[in-house]
Amino acid sequence: MTEKRTAWHTLSGDQALAALEATQAGLDENEVEKRRSIFGENALLERRRISLLSVFFDQFRNFMVIVLLIATLISGLLGEYTDALTIMSIVLANGVLGFFQQVRAEKSLASLKQLTAPEARVMRNRAVSQVLATALVPGDIVLLEAGDRVPADCRLLSARELAVEESSLTGESVPVQKDERSIATPDAPLGDRAGMVFMGTMVTRGKASAVVVETGMGTEMGRIAELIQTSGSTLTPLEHRLNQLGRILVWLSLAITIIVVIAGVLHGHALYEMFLAGVSLAVAAIPEGLPAIVTIALALGVSRMIERKAIVRRLPSVETLGCATVICSDKTGTLTQNQMTVKRIWLEGVAYQVAGEGYQASGQILRTDGLRIDQNALLRLADVARVCNNAAWRVTEGHVHVSGDPTEVALLVLAEKIGGTSSVQRVNEYPFDSERKRMSVIASDGTRSVAYVKGAPDVLLSLCTHLMMNGKRHPLTPALREKIGGALAEMARDALRTIALATREVPNDSVSQERVERDLTFVGLVGMMDPPREEVAAAIVECKRAGIKTIMITGDHRLTAEAVAARLGILPQGGRVMTGAELDQLTERELEDAVNQVYVFARVSPQHKLRIVKALQKRGHVVAMTGDGVNDAPAIKSADIGIAMGKSGTDVAKDASSLVLADDNFATIVAAIEEGRNIYDNIRKFIRYLLTSNVGEILTMFFAMMMGLPLPLLPIQILWVNLVTDGLPAIALGVDSPEPGTMMRPPRAMREGIFARGLGRQIITRGIAIGVVTLSVFALSLHLGVLLKTAQTMAFATLVMAQLILVFDCRSVSHGIRERGIFGNPYLVAAVAISFVMLWIVMYLPTLQPIFKTAPLSLAQWGGVLFAAALPTLSVGAKRARRRHATREGTHHKAA
Ligand code: ATP
């Protein structure tokens, strides 16, 4: 076997094969296994996996936790061992909780990576199969085509028009031509090794077969893997903003803490007592659990999206999804099923109707005027349909098997329905692409060569000079063109996808594409049905309600696009349809001015998509754009949310995207947007809960000190609430179900702050309410002559219970507890129950009572506590009901 680091670029394809002891037929499975045990997986080594231990220690690296630990040390030194030990245990418990949260979040994010793992087409044992790129070994024969990502370093064996974009390796973004005949000098730079293709680069054009020469860390990419892996942070914009918020809160709470400590000391509290109270308060004020819970909410949201077939490739897009104002969607396959069936034919001046559904070759072909069909003409059409085709259709044991482009499969099915066979030999092909909108195959019967051409009718007609009539070639007069145009429009208006077929005799020696695709003879037109996906119409209605505009972008004929868009509810009365040709006439400014009125872009090429995205963005839109081909990548990349098709998409498109649709379905985009909105809502929910609780605690302490009262909450109790009982309900809010109406409100503005739409006000008012009731319970019980310890326990219980009741209100911004129900989120119910039990334990467990300095409460005292704790939530409920009543009256008046 070869030794490491052979200069593969200096060998020819055959020499490389020989050196690798491989053949064009591919390795067999035994050999593959053997080689895998030698060379290992074809994967770049992951950056050092984050060890569980370091995740654990990370939990304690937080600034406030360090302050707390120092405080603990001081209490220990002062001989307050119980305090010190308890604080330590609480910090530890909090660390453990944080640890599990983070491990879980990391796990779900890691599983995401596997979902987007690249695959490769490989020749093994003389058969082509699709395998994970990681399963490749040196000596494997891989097949490459436009849109593929090169899965390993390979030596080309055969190549047609191959161009590869190697910017990830060389920084050069212009694709380079490749040639299997090229043999480079030993010191040739990577960019000049035209006989090689390298892992991680992208095929932008052409086809090739190649033998894998290096895998994994042996590849050129492997050599620079270290560089690549260290770049890029995974923090979302929201996480960044929360980190900033955290820093502000640190300083704010420190300031308040200092005031509280000074006030306490001035009112005669012991310095040590106030020191500990101050530290506890500072800990209370800072929601240190917040970033971890945000990560959890994002990670779990992402796994919910996966269940709905939307695979997030870049985490920040989860947030952007909720802001989307426009979805630009491809038609074929995304809005429609991409299940083509030919329904109509226009052939030599006669219209035909084709019966049958799907890919079964049963269905009669009849003339629409009831006369006898012209079988010879039909056979001529079938001939073009068969030859100018790369799809496969066959029946085995009664089952139909198809592969290839559905448009072409439909043509094969039509040819089967017509009958006959074709025996010509294929000589050359000029493939279809969305730019050219046509393809040609040159085939020979041994004596003469004929070009069989098919494509978009308007494109093809402009290349035709003649047409077939009664078996003879006639010049294509303007009158005949008009007739064809009429037939075409009729098919398109019925939402049929149209294809024109043509032929031309060509000289036997090989000729260029420009010389073949001209002076064509028009053979016929076919119209095929591509039914809309069933769930799409409802999804479009949902978008409308959610303030999101849907724009259809298609390479299809204007009238077909218009008819399909109207059926799906995309095109409203008076909505504009713009073609690629019209778009070409507009300046950037004119397009920006027009773009808001356009609902359908027809007969566009992928390059138009970029202009559309830019114009929409200029108009202030947050744009989601779908695509599947190599040429779609620039538009996908510049869209706010680039979406690639999981099934039909190329690696290039997937690579540029932030979201991949596992089922290629438009409805999945809408589901992802709904999840995106929900994730953001949930994050706001627990921010509201945690911060409200913190405001409540601070105010309780602050006012007590200002009023010269004893400490209403003891340091240990404050820590317990913050580090133990608050956490679970907050996580449960993070996985809450969407509230009704999530998709009935307009998209969130991109620049909107976290505290927008009343969140800041709610946090402050509810926080004040919690502070007021807690302090009132404390002051009142002292006033009534209750023991200090009991009064403190009552304040502690009031605070915890007020939070545990408030948490149910946090489930919705606009709906009250009554509408949302208490049991809607079982996790929340469980979390609240656990937190309640925790409270109970520290109050009633005799061993814990002295540590937490609690006293058991009487039934009457509990009654008072619960009444007071319910007040903040009850009062907002009442206010909300009043407001709702008022708005309802308002809308009634308006309606009247
Ligand atoms: P989308 O709606 O997703 O943009 P599309 O299928 O409408 O996709 P293209 O695939 O670019 O757009 O096709 C444009 C036109 O080219 C079609 O309307 C059809 O007339 C023609 N066409 C499509 N597939 C082929 C093919 N395999 N060979 C020849 N012509 C084709």
PDB file of N, CA, C and O and ligand atoms in Angstrom, residues 329-336 338 340 388-390 405-408 411 431-440 453-460 497-501 530 552-557 560 601 603-606 609 626 628 632, ligand 1:
ATOM      1  N   SER A 329     -40.335  31.788  -2.242  1.00  0.00           N
ATOM      2  CA  SER A 329     -40.279  30.336  -2.376  1.00  0.00           C
ATOM      3  C   SER A 329     -40.230  29.905  -3.832  1.00  0.00           C
ATOM      4  O   SER A 329     -40.936  30.461  -4.679  1.00  0.00           O
ATOM      5  N   ASP A 330     -39.416  28.914  -4.105  1.00  0.00           N
ATOM      6  CA  ASP A 330     -39.456  28.272  -5.415  1.00  0.00           C
ATOM      7  C   ASP A 330     -40.802  27.606  -5.560  1.00  0.00           C
ATOM      8  O   ASP A 330     -41.435  27.254  -4.565  1.00  0.00           O
ATOM      9  N   LYS A 331     -41.204  27.413  -6.802  1.00  0.00           N
ATOM     10  CA  LYS A 331     -42.491  26.765  -7.003  1.00  0.00           C
ATOM     11  C   LYS A 331     -42.347  25.247  -7.017  1.00  0.00           C
ATOM     12  O   LYS A 331     -42.880  24.549  -6.161  1.00  0.00           O
ATOM     13  N   THR A 332     -41.578  24.763  -7.993  1.00  0.00           N
ATOM     14  CA  THR A 332     -41.575  23.334  -8.248  1.00  0.00           C
ATOM     15  C   THR A 332     -40.935  22.566  -7.091  1.00  0.00           C
ATOM     16  O   THR A 332     -39.785  22.810  -6.755  1.00  0.00           O
ATOM     17  N   GLY A 333     -41.711  21.692  -6.508  1.00  0.00           N
ATOM     18  CA  GLY A 333     -41.166  20.851  -5.446  1.00  0.00           C
ATOM     19  C   GLY A 333     -41.333  21.423  -4.065  1.00  0.00           C
ATOM     20  O   GLY A 333     -41.336  20.682  -3.088  1.00  0.00           O
ATOM     21  N   THR A 334     -41.476  22.739  -3.962  1.00  0.00           N
ATOM     22  CA  THR A 334     -41.618  23.348  -2.642  1.00  0.00           C
ATOM     23  C   THR A 334     -43.082  23.704  -2.397  1.00  0.00           C
ATOM     24  O   THR A 334     -43.673  23.333  -1.389  1.00  0.00           O
ATOM     25  N   LEU A 335     -43.657  24.407  -3.374  1.00  0.00           N
ATOM     26  CA  LEU A 335     -45.086  24.703  -3.294  1.00  0.00           C
ATOM     27  C   LEU A 335     -45.889  23.579  -3.950  1.00  0.00           C
ATOM     28  O   LEU A 335     -47.021  23.303  -3.584  1.00  0.00           O
ATOM     29  N   THR A 336     -45.271  22.918  -4.922  1.00  0.00           N
ATOM     30  CA  THR A 336     -45.952  21.815  -5.604  1.00  0.00           C
ATOM     31  C   THR A 336     -45.273  20.491  -5.242  1.00  0.00           C
ATOM     32  O   THR A 336     -44.233  20.483  -4.600  1.00  0.00           O
ATOM     33  N   ASN A 338     -43.933  18.248  -7.230  1.00  0.00           N
ATOM     34  CA  ASN A 338     -42.913  17.803  -8.172  1.00  0.00           C
ATOM     35  C   ASN A 338     -43.214  16.380  -8.638  1.00  0.00           C
ATOM     36  O   ASN A 338     -42.347  15.529  -8.717  1.00  0.00           O
ATOM     37  N   MET A 340     -44.886  15.158 -11.756  1.00  0.00           N
ATOM     38  CA  MET A 340     -45.418  15.648 -13.023  1.00  0.00           C
ATOM     39  C   MET A 340     -46.170  14.552 -13.785  1.00  0.00           C
ATOM     40  O   MET A 340     -45.722  13.405 -13.826  1.00  0.00           O
ATOM     41  N   CYS A 388     -34.098  12.770 -25.605  1.00  0.00           N
ATOM     42  CA  CYS A 388     -33.608  13.957 -24.887  1.00  0.00           C
ATOM     43  C   CYS A 388     -34.028  13.814 -23.424  1.00  0.00           C
ATOM     44  O   CYS A 388     -34.876  14.535 -22.932  1.00  0.00           O
ATOM     45  N   ASN A 389     -33.442  12.850 -22.739  1.00  0.00           N
ATOM     46  CA  ASN A 389     -33.948  12.501 -21.421  1.00  0.00           C
ATOM     47  C   ASN A 389     -32.869  11.784 -20.615  1.00  0.00           C
ATOM     48  O   ASN A 389     -32.167  10.928 -21.160  1.00  0.00           O
ATOM     49  N   ASN A 390     -32.735  12.137 -19.351  1.00  0.00           N
ATOM     50  CA  ASN A 390     -31.749  11.456 -18.497  1.00  0.00           C
ATOM     51  C   ASN A 390     -32.406  10.650 -17.384  1.00  0.00           C
ATOM     52  O   ASN A 390     -31.730  10.128 -16.504  1.00  0.00           O
ATOM     53  N   ASP A 405     -35.099  13.506 -12.916  1.00  0.00           N
ATOM     54  CA  ASP A 405     -35.919  14.706 -12.865  1.00  0.00           C
ATOM     55  C   ASP A 405     -37.382  14.378 -13.183  1.00  0.00           C
ATOM     56  O   ASP A 405     -37.667  13.789 -14.233  1.00  0.00           O
ATOM     57  N   PRO A 406     -38.315  14.733 -12.299  1.00  0.00           N
ATOM     58  CA  PRO A 406     -39.728  14.396 -12.521  1.00  0.00           C
ATOM     59  C   PRO A 406     -40.269  14.889 -13.863  1.00  0.00           C
ATOM     60  O   PRO A 406     -41.107  14.222 -14.478  1.00  0.00           O
ATOM     61  N   THR A 407     -39.777  16.044 -14.331  1.00  0.00           N
ATOM     62  CA  THR A 407     -40.231  16.542 -15.636  1.00  0.00           C
ATOM     63  C   THR A 407     -39.886  15.514 -16.717  1.00  0.00           C
ATOM     64  O   THR A 407     -40.689  15.228 -17.608  1.00  0.00           O
ATOM     65  N   GLU A 408     -38.712  14.958 -16.601  1.00  0.00           N
ATOM     66  CA  GLU A 408     -38.270  13.990 -17.610  1.00  0.00           C
ATOM     67  C   GLU A 408     -38.943  12.643 -17.414  1.00  0.00           C
ATOM     68  O   GLU A 408     -39.259  11.955 -18.393  1.00  0.00           O
ATOM     69  N   LEU A 411     -42.145  12.739 -19.124  1.00  0.00           N
ATOM     70  CA  LEU A 411     -42.021  12.594 -20.577  1.00  0.00           C
ATOM     71  C   LEU A 411     -41.820  11.126 -20.959  1.00  0.00           C
ATOM     72  O   LEU A 411     -42.339  10.665 -21.974  1.00  0.00           O
ATOM     73  N   PRO A 431     -26.345  19.794 -21.269  1.00  0.00           N
ATOM     74  CA  PRO A 431     -27.322  19.563 -20.200  1.00  0.00           C
ATOM     75  C   PRO A 431     -28.238  20.750 -19.921  1.00  0.00           C
ATOM     76  O   PRO A 431     -27.931  21.885 -20.297  1.00  0.00           O
ATOM     77  N   PHE A 432     -29.329  20.440 -19.241  1.00  0.00           N
ATOM     78  CA  PHE A 432     -30.297  21.459 -18.832  1.00  0.00           C
ATOM     79  C   PHE A 432     -29.731  22.242 -17.663  1.00  0.00           C
ATOM     80  O   PHE A 432     -29.092  21.677 -16.781  1.00  0.00           O
ATOM     81  N   ASP A 433     -29.925  23.537 -17.658  1.00  0.00           N
ATOM     82  CA  ASP A 433     -29.801  24.261 -16.393  1.00  0.00           C
ATOM     83  C   ASP A 433     -30.795  25.405 -16.377  1.00  0.00           C
ATOM     84  O   ASP A 433     -31.338  25.776 -17.420  1.00  0.00           O
ATOM     85  N   SER A 434     -31.047  25.934 -15.194  1.00  0.00           N
ATOM     86  CA  SER A 434     -32.126  26.899 -15.027  1.00  0.00           C
ATOM     87  C   SER A 434     -31.828  28.203 -15.754  1.00  0.00           C
ATOM     88  O   SER A 434     -32.718  29.006 -15.977  1.00  0.00           O
ATOM     89  N   GLU A 435     -30.565  28.385 -16.112  1.00  0.00           N
ATOM     90  CA  GLU A 435     -30.188  29.590 -16.842  1.00  0.00           C
ATOM     91  C   GLU A 435     -30.594  29.437 -18.319  1.00  0.00           C
ATOM     92  O   GLU A 435     -31.242  30.300 -18.882  1.00  0.00           O
ATOM     93  N   ARG A 436     -30.207  28.286 -18.913  1.00  0.00           N
ATOM     94  CA  ARG A 436     -30.479  28.048 -20.345  1.00  0.00           C
ATOM     95  C   ARG A 436     -31.917  27.640 -20.593  1.00  0.00           C
ATOM     96  O   ARG A 436     -32.478  27.896 -21.644  1.00  0.00           O
ATOM     97  N   LYS A 437     -32.481  26.973 -19.628  1.00  0.00           N
ATOM     98  CA  LYS A 437     -33.858  26.473 -19.701  1.00  0.00           C
ATOM     99  C   LYS A 437     -34.095  25.542 -20.897  1.00  0.00           C
ATOM    100  O   LYS A 437     -35.163  25.509 -21.480  1.00  0.00           O
ATOM    101  N   ARG A 438     -33.084  24.810 -21.291  1.00  0.00           N
ATOM    102  CA  ARG A 438     -33.247  23.850 -22.381  1.00  0.00           C
ATOM    103  C   ARG A 438     -32.124  22.815 -22.305  1.00  0.00           C
ATOM    104  O   ARG A 438     -31.131  23.056 -21.610  1.00  0.00           O
ATOM    105  N   MET A 439     -32.341  21.686 -22.955  1.00  0.00           N
ATOM    106  CA  MET A 439     -31.246  20.722 -23.066  1.00  0.00           C
ATOM    107  C   MET A 439     -31.280  20.056 -24.437  1.00  0.00           C
ATOM    108  O   MET A 439     -32.323  20.012 -25.087  1.00  0.00           O
ATOM    109  N   SER A 440     -30.125  19.589 -24.877  1.00  0.00           N
ATOM    110  CA  SER A 440     -30.058  18.905 -26.173  1.00  0.00           C
ATOM    111  C   SER A 440     -29.267  17.625 -26.031  1.00  0.00           C
ATOM    112  O   SER A 440     -28.288  17.584 -25.289  1.00  0.00           O
ATOM    113  N   VAL A 453     -33.969  18.244 -28.912  1.00  0.00           N
ATOM    114  CA  VAL A 453     -33.911  19.381 -27.995  1.00  0.00           C
ATOM    115  C   VAL A 453     -35.244  19.530 -27.277  1.00  0.00           C
ATOM    116  O   VAL A 453     -36.305  19.323 -27.867  1.00  0.00           O
ATOM    117  N   LYS A 454     -35.188  19.858 -25.988  1.00  0.00           N
ATOM    118  CA  LYS A 454     -36.426  20.222 -25.291  1.00  0.00           C
ATOM    119  C   LYS A 454     -36.127  21.372 -24.349  1.00  0.00           C
ATOM    120  O   LYS A 454     -34.981  21.556 -23.916  1.00  0.00           O
ATOM    121  N   GLY A 455     -37.166  22.146 -24.041  1.00  0.00           N
ATOM    122  CA  GLY A 455     -36.935  23.281 -23.145  1.00  0.00           C
ATOM    123  C   GLY A 455     -38.160  24.141 -22.983  1.00  0.00           C
ATOM    124  O   GLY A 455     -39.245  23.807 -23.496  1.00  0.00           O
ATOM    125  N   ALA A 456     -37.976  25.231 -22.274  1.00  0.00           N
ATOM    126  CA  ALA A 456     -39.083  26.167 -22.061  1.00  0.00           C
ATOM    127  C   ALA A 456     -39.552  26.656 -23.430  1.00  0.00           C
ATOM    128  O   ALA A 456     -38.736  27.072 -24.246  1.00  0.00           O
ATOM    129  N   PRO A 457     -40.877  26.587 -23.707  1.00  0.00           N
ATOM    130  CA  PRO A 457     -41.368  26.850 -25.064  1.00  0.00           C
ATOM    131  C   PRO A 457     -40.942  28.197 -25.633  1.00  0.00           C
ATOM    132  O   PRO A 457     -40.539  28.266 -26.788  1.00  0.00           O
ATOM    133  N   ASP A 458     -41.031  29.273 -24.828  1.00  0.00           N
ATOM    134  CA  ASP A 458     -40.663  30.575 -25.390  1.00  0.00           C
ATOM    135  C   ASP A 458     -39.198  30.610 -25.794  1.00  0.00           C
ATOM    136  O   ASP A 458     -38.826  31.200 -26.800  1.00  0.00           O
ATOM    137  N   VAL A 459     -38.359  29.951 -24.968  1.00  0.00           N
ATOM    138  CA  VAL A 459     -36.932  29.917 -25.288  1.00  0.00           C
ATOM    139  C   VAL A 459     -36.707  29.103 -26.569  1.00  0.00           C
ATOM    140  O   VAL A 459     -35.993  29.520 -27.486  1.00  0.00           O
ATOM    141  N   LEU A 460     -37.354  27.957 -26.617  1.00  0.00           N
ATOM    142  CA  LEU A 460     -37.127  27.054 -27.748  1.00  0.00           C
ATOM    143  C   LEU A 460     -37.698  27.608 -29.057  1.00  0.00           C
ATOM    144  O   LEU A 460     -37.068  27.505 -30.106  1.00  0.00           O
ATOM    145  N   ARG A 497     -47.424  22.995 -16.566  1.00  0.00           N
ATOM    146  CA  ARG A 497     -46.025  23.304 -16.833  1.00  0.00           C
ATOM    147  C   ARG A 497     -45.765  22.898 -18.277  1.00  0.00           C
ATOM    148  O   ARG A 497     -46.075  21.778 -18.669  1.00  0.00           O
ATOM    149  N   THR A 498     -45.199  23.778 -19.063  1.00  0.00           N
ATOM    150  CA  THR A 498     -45.090  23.507 -20.496  1.00  0.00           C
ATOM    151  C   THR A 498     -43.646  23.274 -20.923  1.00  0.00           C
ATOM    152  O   THR A 498     -42.730  23.907 -20.437  1.00  0.00           O
ATOM    153  N   ILE A 499     -43.516  22.327 -21.853  1.00  0.00           N
ATOM    154  CA  ILE A 499     -42.207  22.019 -22.429  1.00  0.00           C
ATOM    155  C   ILE A 499     -42.388  21.887 -23.942  1.00  0.00           C
ATOM    156  O   ILE A 499     -43.376  21.297 -24.387  1.00  0.00           O
ATOM    157  N   ALA A 500     -41.461  22.447 -24.669  1.00  0.00           N
ATOM    158  CA  ALA A 500     -41.526  22.289 -26.118  1.00  0.00           C
ATOM    159  C   ALA A 500     -40.446  21.306 -26.545  1.00  0.00           C
ATOM    160  O   ALA A 500     -39.399  21.221 -25.916  1.00  0.00           O
ATOM    161  N   LEU A 501     -40.743  20.551 -27.627  1.00  0.00           N
ATOM    162  CA  LEU A 501     -39.779  19.580 -28.129  1.00  0.00           C
ATOM    163  C   LEU A 501     -39.433  19.922 -29.579  1.00  0.00           C
ATOM    164  O   LEU A 501     -40.298  20.350 -30.345  1.00  0.00           O
ATOM    165  N   ASP A 530     -48.548  19.573 -12.232  1.00  0.00           N
ATOM    166  CA  ASP A 530     -47.752  19.336 -11.025  1.00  0.00           C
ATOM    167  C   ASP A 530     -48.615  19.812  -9.865  1.00  0.00           C
ATOM    168  O   ASP A 530     -48.643  20.994  -9.558  1.00  0.00           O
ATOM    169  N   MET A 552     -43.766  33.915  -4.931  1.00  0.00           N
ATOM    170  CA  MET A 552     -43.372  32.720  -5.684  1.00  0.00           C
ATOM    171  C   MET A 552     -42.303  33.118  -6.703  1.00  0.00           C
ATOM    172  O   MET A 552     -42.458  34.092  -7.424  1.00  0.00           O
ATOM    173  N   ILE A 553     -41.229  32.365  -6.700  1.00  0.00           N
ATOM    174  CA  ILE A 553     -40.171  32.620  -7.680  1.00  0.00           C
ATOM    175  C   ILE A 553     -39.999  31.364  -8.504  1.00  0.00           C
ATOM    176  O   ILE A 553     -39.776  30.285  -7.949  1.00  0.00           O
ATOM    177  N   THR A 554     -40.159  31.484  -9.811  1.00  0.00           N
ATOM    178  CA  THR A 554     -40.136  30.272 -10.615  1.00  0.00           C
ATOM    179  C   THR A 554     -39.521  30.500 -11.981  1.00  0.00           C
ATOM    180  O   THR A 554     -39.549  31.606 -12.519  1.00  0.00           O
ATOM    181  N   GLY A 555     -38.958  29.432 -12.502  1.00  0.00           N
ATOM    182  CA  GLY A 555     -38.420  29.473 -13.853  1.00  0.00           C
ATOM    183  C   GLY A 555     -39.525  29.209 -14.869  1.00  0.00           C
ATOM    184  O   GLY A 555     -39.309  29.280 -16.077  1.00  0.00           O
ATOM    185  N   ASP A 556     -40.709  28.908 -14.353  1.00  0.00           N
ATOM    186  CA  ASP A 556     -41.810  28.501 -15.216  1.00  0.00           C
ATOM    187  C   ASP A 556     -42.412  29.685 -15.971  1.00  0.00           C
ATOM    188  O   ASP A 556     -42.142  30.835 -15.664  1.00  0.00           O
ATOM    189  N   HIS A 557     -43.267  29.356 -16.936  1.00  0.00           N
ATOM    190  CA  HIS A 557     -43.959  30.337 -17.768  1.00  0.00           C
ATOM    191  C   HIS A 557     -44.813  31.271 -16.919  1.00  0.00           C
ATOM    192  O   HIS A 557     -45.384  30.860 -15.919  1.00  0.00           O
ATOM    193  N   THR A 560     -48.434  30.064 -16.370  1.00  0.00           N
ATOM    194  CA  THR A 560     -48.487  28.895 -15.479  1.00  0.00           C
ATOM    195  C   THR A 560     -48.291  29.368 -14.041  1.00  0.00           C
ATOM    196  O   THR A 560     -49.049  28.996 -13.134  1.00  0.00           O
ATOM    197  N   PHE A 601     -42.629  36.088  -9.359  1.00  0.00           N
ATOM    198  CA  PHE A 601     -41.578  36.336 -10.345  1.00  0.00           C
ATOM    199  C   PHE A 601     -41.517  35.092 -11.222  1.00  0.00           C
ATOM    200  O   PHE A 601     -41.262  33.991 -10.720  1.00  0.00           O
ATOM    201  N   ARG A 603     -40.358  33.022 -14.982  1.00  0.00           N
ATOM    202  CA  ARG A 603     -39.291  32.931 -15.983  1.00  0.00           C
ATOM    203  C   ARG A 603     -38.033  33.656 -15.529  1.00  0.00           C
ATOM    204  O   ARG A 603     -37.425  34.386 -16.287  1.00  0.00           O
ATOM    205  N   VAL A 604     -37.712  33.479 -14.260  1.00  0.00           N
ATOM    206  CA  VAL A 604     -36.491  34.104 -13.765  1.00  0.00           C
ATOM    207  C   VAL A 604     -35.374  33.072 -13.716  1.00  0.00           C
ATOM    208  O   VAL A 604     -35.613  31.869 -13.691  1.00  0.00           O
ATOM    209  N   SER A 605     -34.167  33.555 -13.711  1.00  0.00           N
ATOM    210  CA  SER A 605     -33.002  32.697 -13.543  1.00  0.00           C
ATOM    211  C   SER A 605     -32.512  32.891 -12.117  1.00  0.00           C
ATOM    212  O   SER A 605     -32.846  33.883 -11.479  1.00  0.00           O
ATOM    213  N   PRO A 606     -31.708  31.936 -11.643  1.00  0.00           N
ATOM    214  CA  PRO A 606     -31.209  32.049 -10.266  1.00  0.00           C
ATOM    215  C   PRO A 606     -30.537  33.387  -9.986  1.00  0.00           C
ATOM    216  O   PRO A 606     -30.645  33.928  -8.896  1.00  0.00           O
ATOM    217  N   LYS A 609     -32.546  36.095  -8.445  1.00  0.00           N
ATOM    218  CA  LYS A 609     -32.958  35.951  -7.044  1.00  0.00           C
ATOM    219  C   LYS A 609     -32.181  36.901  -6.138  1.00  0.00           C
ATOM    220  O   LYS A 609     -32.729  37.458  -5.196  1.00  0.00           O
ATOM    221  N   THR A 626     -35.645  30.515  -0.619  1.00  0.00           N
ATOM    222  CA  THR A 626     -35.331  29.105  -0.836  1.00  0.00           C
ATOM    223  C   THR A 626     -34.489  28.921  -2.096  1.00  0.00           C
ATOM    224  O   THR A 626     -34.458  29.797  -2.951  1.00  0.00           O
ATOM    225  N   ASP A 628     -32.077  25.576  -4.459  1.00  0.00           N
ATOM    226  CA  ASP A 628     -31.491  24.238  -4.430  1.00  0.00           C
ATOM    227  C   ASP A 628     -30.228  24.107  -5.270  1.00  0.00           C
ATOM    228  O   ASP A 628     -29.385  23.276  -4.997  1.00  0.00           O
ATOM    229  N   ASP A 632     -28.151  29.232  -7.014  1.00  0.00           N
ATOM    230  CA  ASP A 632     -29.006  29.847  -5.991  1.00  0.00           C
ATOM    231  C   ASP A 632     -28.192  30.291  -4.784  1.00  0.00           C
ATOM    232  O   ASP A 632     -28.663  31.088  -3.969  1.00  0.00           O
TER     233      ASP A 632
HETATM  234  P1  ATP B   1     -38.866  26.576  -9.722  1.00  0.00           P
HETATM  235  O1  ATP B   1     -40.310  26.791  -9.801  1.00  0.00           O
HETATM  236  O2  ATP B   1     -38.466  25.793  -8.546  1.00  0.00           O
HETATM  237  O3  ATP B   1     -38.031  27.775 -10.036  1.00  0.00           O
HETATM  238  P2  ATP B   1     -38.913  25.472 -12.294  1.00  0.00           P
HETATM  239  O4  ATP B   1     -38.888  24.006 -12.487  1.00  0.00           O
HETATM  240  O5  ATP B   1     -40.142  26.183 -12.596  1.00  0.00           O
HETATM  241  O6  ATP B   1     -38.443  25.607 -10.847  1.00  0.00           O
HETATM  242  P3  ATP B   1     -36.659  25.465 -13.926  1.00  0.00           P
HETATM  243  O7  ATP B   1     -36.351  24.128 -13.423  1.00  0.00           O
HETATM  244  O8  ATP B   1     -35.595  26.480 -14.067  1.00  0.00           O
HETATM  245  O9  ATP B   1     -37.757  26.154 -13.079  1.00  0.00           O
HETATM  246  O10 ATP B   1     -37.364  25.268 -15.302  1.00  0.00           O
HETATM  247  C1  ATP B   1     -37.668  26.352 -16.143  1.00  0.00           C
HETATM  248  C2  ATP B   1     -38.320  25.860 -17.409  1.00  0.00           C
HETATM  249  O11 ATP B   1     -37.408  25.036 -18.117  1.00  0.00           O
HETATM  250  C3  ATP B   1     -39.525  24.987 -17.162  1.00  0.00           C
HETATM  251  O12 ATP B   1     -40.713  25.747 -17.153  1.00  0.00           O
HETATM  252  C4  ATP B   1     -39.517  24.057 -18.352  1.00  0.00           C
HETATM  253  O13 ATP B   1     -40.193  24.632 -19.443  1.00  0.00           O
HETATM  254  C5  ATP B   1     -38.068  23.939 -18.718  1.00  0.00           C
HETATM  255  N1  ATP B   1     -37.493  22.697 -18.191  1.00  0.00           N
HETATM  256  C6  ATP B   1     -37.540  22.229 -16.934  1.00  0.00           C
HETATM  257  N2  ATP B   1     -36.896  21.066 -16.800  1.00  0.00           N
HETATM  258  C7  ATP B   1     -36.392  20.781 -18.011  1.00  0.00           C
HETATM  259  C8  ATP B   1     -35.596  19.730 -18.540  1.00  0.00           C
HETATM  260  N3  ATP B   1     -35.179  18.708 -17.788  1.00  0.00           N
HETATM  261  N4  ATP B   1     -35.269  19.764 -19.828  1.00  0.00           N
HETATM  262  C9  ATP B   1     -35.666  20.768 -20.609  1.00  0.00           C
HETATM  263  N5  ATP B   1     -36.408  21.776 -20.185  1.00  0.00           N
HETATM  264  C10 ATP B   1     -36.779  21.818 -18.904  1.00  0.00           C
END
